[in-house]
Coordinates of C-alpha atoms in Angstrom, one line a residue:
X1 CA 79.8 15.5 -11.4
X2 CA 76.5 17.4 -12.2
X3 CA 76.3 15.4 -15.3
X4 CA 77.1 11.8 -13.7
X5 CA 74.1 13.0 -11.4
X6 CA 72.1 13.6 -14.2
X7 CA 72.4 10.4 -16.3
X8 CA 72.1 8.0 -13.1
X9 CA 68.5 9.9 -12.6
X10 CA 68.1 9.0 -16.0
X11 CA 68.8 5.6 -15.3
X12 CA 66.6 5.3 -12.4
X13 CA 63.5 6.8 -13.8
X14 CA 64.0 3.9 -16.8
X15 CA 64.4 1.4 -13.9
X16 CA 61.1 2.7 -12.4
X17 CA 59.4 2.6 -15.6
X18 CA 59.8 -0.7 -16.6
X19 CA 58.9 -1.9 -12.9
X20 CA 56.1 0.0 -12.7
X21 CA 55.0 0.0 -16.5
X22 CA 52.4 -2.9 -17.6
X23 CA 53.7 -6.1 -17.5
X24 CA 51.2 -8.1 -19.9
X25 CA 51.7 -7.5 -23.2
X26 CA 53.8 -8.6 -26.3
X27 CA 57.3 -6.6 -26.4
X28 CA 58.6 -5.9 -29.7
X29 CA 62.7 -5.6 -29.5
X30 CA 65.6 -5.5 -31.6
X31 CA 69.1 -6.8 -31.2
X32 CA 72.0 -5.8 -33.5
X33 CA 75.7 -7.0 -33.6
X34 CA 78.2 -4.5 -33.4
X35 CA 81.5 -6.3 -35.1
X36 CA 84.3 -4.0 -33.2
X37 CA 83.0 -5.5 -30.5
X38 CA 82.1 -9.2 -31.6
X39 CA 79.0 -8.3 -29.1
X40 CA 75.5 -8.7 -29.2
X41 CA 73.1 -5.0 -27.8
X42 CA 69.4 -4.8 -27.4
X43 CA 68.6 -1.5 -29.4
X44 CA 67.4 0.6 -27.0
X45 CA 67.7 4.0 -25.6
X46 CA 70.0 3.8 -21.9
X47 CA 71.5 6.4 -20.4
X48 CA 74.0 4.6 -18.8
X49 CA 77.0 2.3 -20.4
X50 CA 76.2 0.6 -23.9
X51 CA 77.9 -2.4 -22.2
X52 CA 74.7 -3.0 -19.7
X53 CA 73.3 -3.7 -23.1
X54 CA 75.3 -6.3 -24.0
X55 CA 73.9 -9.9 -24.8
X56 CA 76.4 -12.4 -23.1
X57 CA 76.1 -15.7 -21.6
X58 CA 73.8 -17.8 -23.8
X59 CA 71.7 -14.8 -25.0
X60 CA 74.0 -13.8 -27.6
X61 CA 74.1 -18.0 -28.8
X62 CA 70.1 -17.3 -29.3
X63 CA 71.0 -14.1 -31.2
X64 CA 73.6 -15.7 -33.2
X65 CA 71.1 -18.5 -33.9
X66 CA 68.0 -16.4 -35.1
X67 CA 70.3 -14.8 -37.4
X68 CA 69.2 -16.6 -40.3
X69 CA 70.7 -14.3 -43.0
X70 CA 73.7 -12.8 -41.3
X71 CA 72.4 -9.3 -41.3
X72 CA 73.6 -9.1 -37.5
X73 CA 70.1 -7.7 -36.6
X74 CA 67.4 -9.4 -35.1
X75 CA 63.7 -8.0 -34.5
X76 CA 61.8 -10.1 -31.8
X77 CA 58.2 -10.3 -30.1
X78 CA 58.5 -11.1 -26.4
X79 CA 55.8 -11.9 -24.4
X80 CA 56.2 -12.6 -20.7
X81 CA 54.0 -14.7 -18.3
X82 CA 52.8 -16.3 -15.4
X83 CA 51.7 -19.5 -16.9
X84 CA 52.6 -21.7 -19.7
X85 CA 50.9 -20.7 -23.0
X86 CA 51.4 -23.8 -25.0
X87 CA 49.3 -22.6 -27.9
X88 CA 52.0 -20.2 -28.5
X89 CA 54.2 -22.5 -30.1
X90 CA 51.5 -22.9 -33.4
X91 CA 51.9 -19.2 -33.5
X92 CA 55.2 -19.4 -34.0
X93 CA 57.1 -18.6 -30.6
X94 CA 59.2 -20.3 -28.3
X95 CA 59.4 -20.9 -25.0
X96 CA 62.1 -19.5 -22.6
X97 CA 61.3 -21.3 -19.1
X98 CA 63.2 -19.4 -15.5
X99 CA 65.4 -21.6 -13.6
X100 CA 66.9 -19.3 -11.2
X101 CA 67.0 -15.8 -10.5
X102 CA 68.3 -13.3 -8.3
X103 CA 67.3 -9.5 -8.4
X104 CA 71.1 -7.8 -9.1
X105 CA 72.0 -10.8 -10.7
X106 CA 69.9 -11.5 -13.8
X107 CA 67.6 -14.8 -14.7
X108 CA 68.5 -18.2 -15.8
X109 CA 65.8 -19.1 -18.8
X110 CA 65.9 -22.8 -20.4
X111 CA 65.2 -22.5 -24.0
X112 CA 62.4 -25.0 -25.5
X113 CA 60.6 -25.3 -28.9
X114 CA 63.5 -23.7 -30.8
X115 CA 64.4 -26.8 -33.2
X116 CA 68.3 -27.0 -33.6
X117 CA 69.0 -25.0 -30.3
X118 CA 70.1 -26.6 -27.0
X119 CA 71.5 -23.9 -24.7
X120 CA 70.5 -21.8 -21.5
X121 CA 70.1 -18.4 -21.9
X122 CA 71.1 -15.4 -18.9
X123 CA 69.6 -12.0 -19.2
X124 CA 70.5 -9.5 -17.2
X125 CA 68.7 -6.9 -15.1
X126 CA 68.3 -4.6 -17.2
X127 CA 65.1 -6.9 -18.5
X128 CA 63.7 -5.3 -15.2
X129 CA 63.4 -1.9 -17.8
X130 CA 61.3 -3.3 -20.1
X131 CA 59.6 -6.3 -18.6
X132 CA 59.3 -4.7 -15.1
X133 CA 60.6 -8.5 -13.7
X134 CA 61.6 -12.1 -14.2
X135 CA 58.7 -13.7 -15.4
X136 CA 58.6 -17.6 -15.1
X137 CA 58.0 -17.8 -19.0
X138 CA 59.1 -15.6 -21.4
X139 CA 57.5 -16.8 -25.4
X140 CA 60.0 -15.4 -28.4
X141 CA 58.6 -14.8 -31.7
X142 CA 60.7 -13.9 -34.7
X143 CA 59.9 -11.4 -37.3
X144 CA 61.8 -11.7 -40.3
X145 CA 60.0 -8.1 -42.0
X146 CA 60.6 -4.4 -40.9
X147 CA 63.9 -4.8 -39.5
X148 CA 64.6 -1.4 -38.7
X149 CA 68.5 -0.3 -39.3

């Protein structure tokens, strides 16, 4: 009991963080596949159950997508925002554009400027732990170097 108490304080103080924490700037995260099971996790410390980790819904098509040379890892750089960057896209990133979204349910993005790559993404709240909220546009860069294992 004590230690059920323990982790979901855990798991509250990473909500707060990532809610509270600065919402502005460029978010370098990794993604790796874990074959046993076929799933898609951020790589991320969580106190709670790996499977609130898990990529699903679209968001593990993108994974699949970006990568490139089957090392089922992929290293990204997010950056959220108000407004539409459009001189993003020279730099490389893509643009991830909210349709819906509801706090306890997660965020409907629609993926544009990622040639070859048609579908909607879902991403669950736990991107309220690192991006702190929803943002209406969400630009994906990806790094090909320095994968960490």
């Amino acid at each position: 009991m004590l230690n059920k108490m323990i982790m979901y304080a855990k798991l509250a103080g990473v909500y707060v963080k990532g809610v509270c924490g600065f919402r502005h700037r460029v978010y370098d995260l990794q993604f790796v596949f874990v074959p046993e099971d076929k799933t898609w996790y951020i790589d991320m410390p969580w106190p709670g159950d790996r499977y609130n980790l898990a990529m699903v819904a679209g968001s593990d098509r993108l994974l699949k997508f970006l990568d490139k040379s089957g090392e089922k890892r992929v290293r990204v750089l997010v950056r959220p925002s108000r407004q539409r960057l459009l001189h993003l896209g020279s730099k490389g990133y893509f643009e991830c554009v909210k349709q819906e979204s509801a706090l306890l349910r997660g965020a409907t993005y629609q993926v544009n400027g990622l040639e070859g790559f048609s579908h909607d993404i879902w991403i669950c709240p736990v991107t309220l732990t690192v991006l702190g909220h929803y943002p209406k546009y969400i630009y994906v860069k990806l790094m090909m170097e320095n994968i960490q294992p």
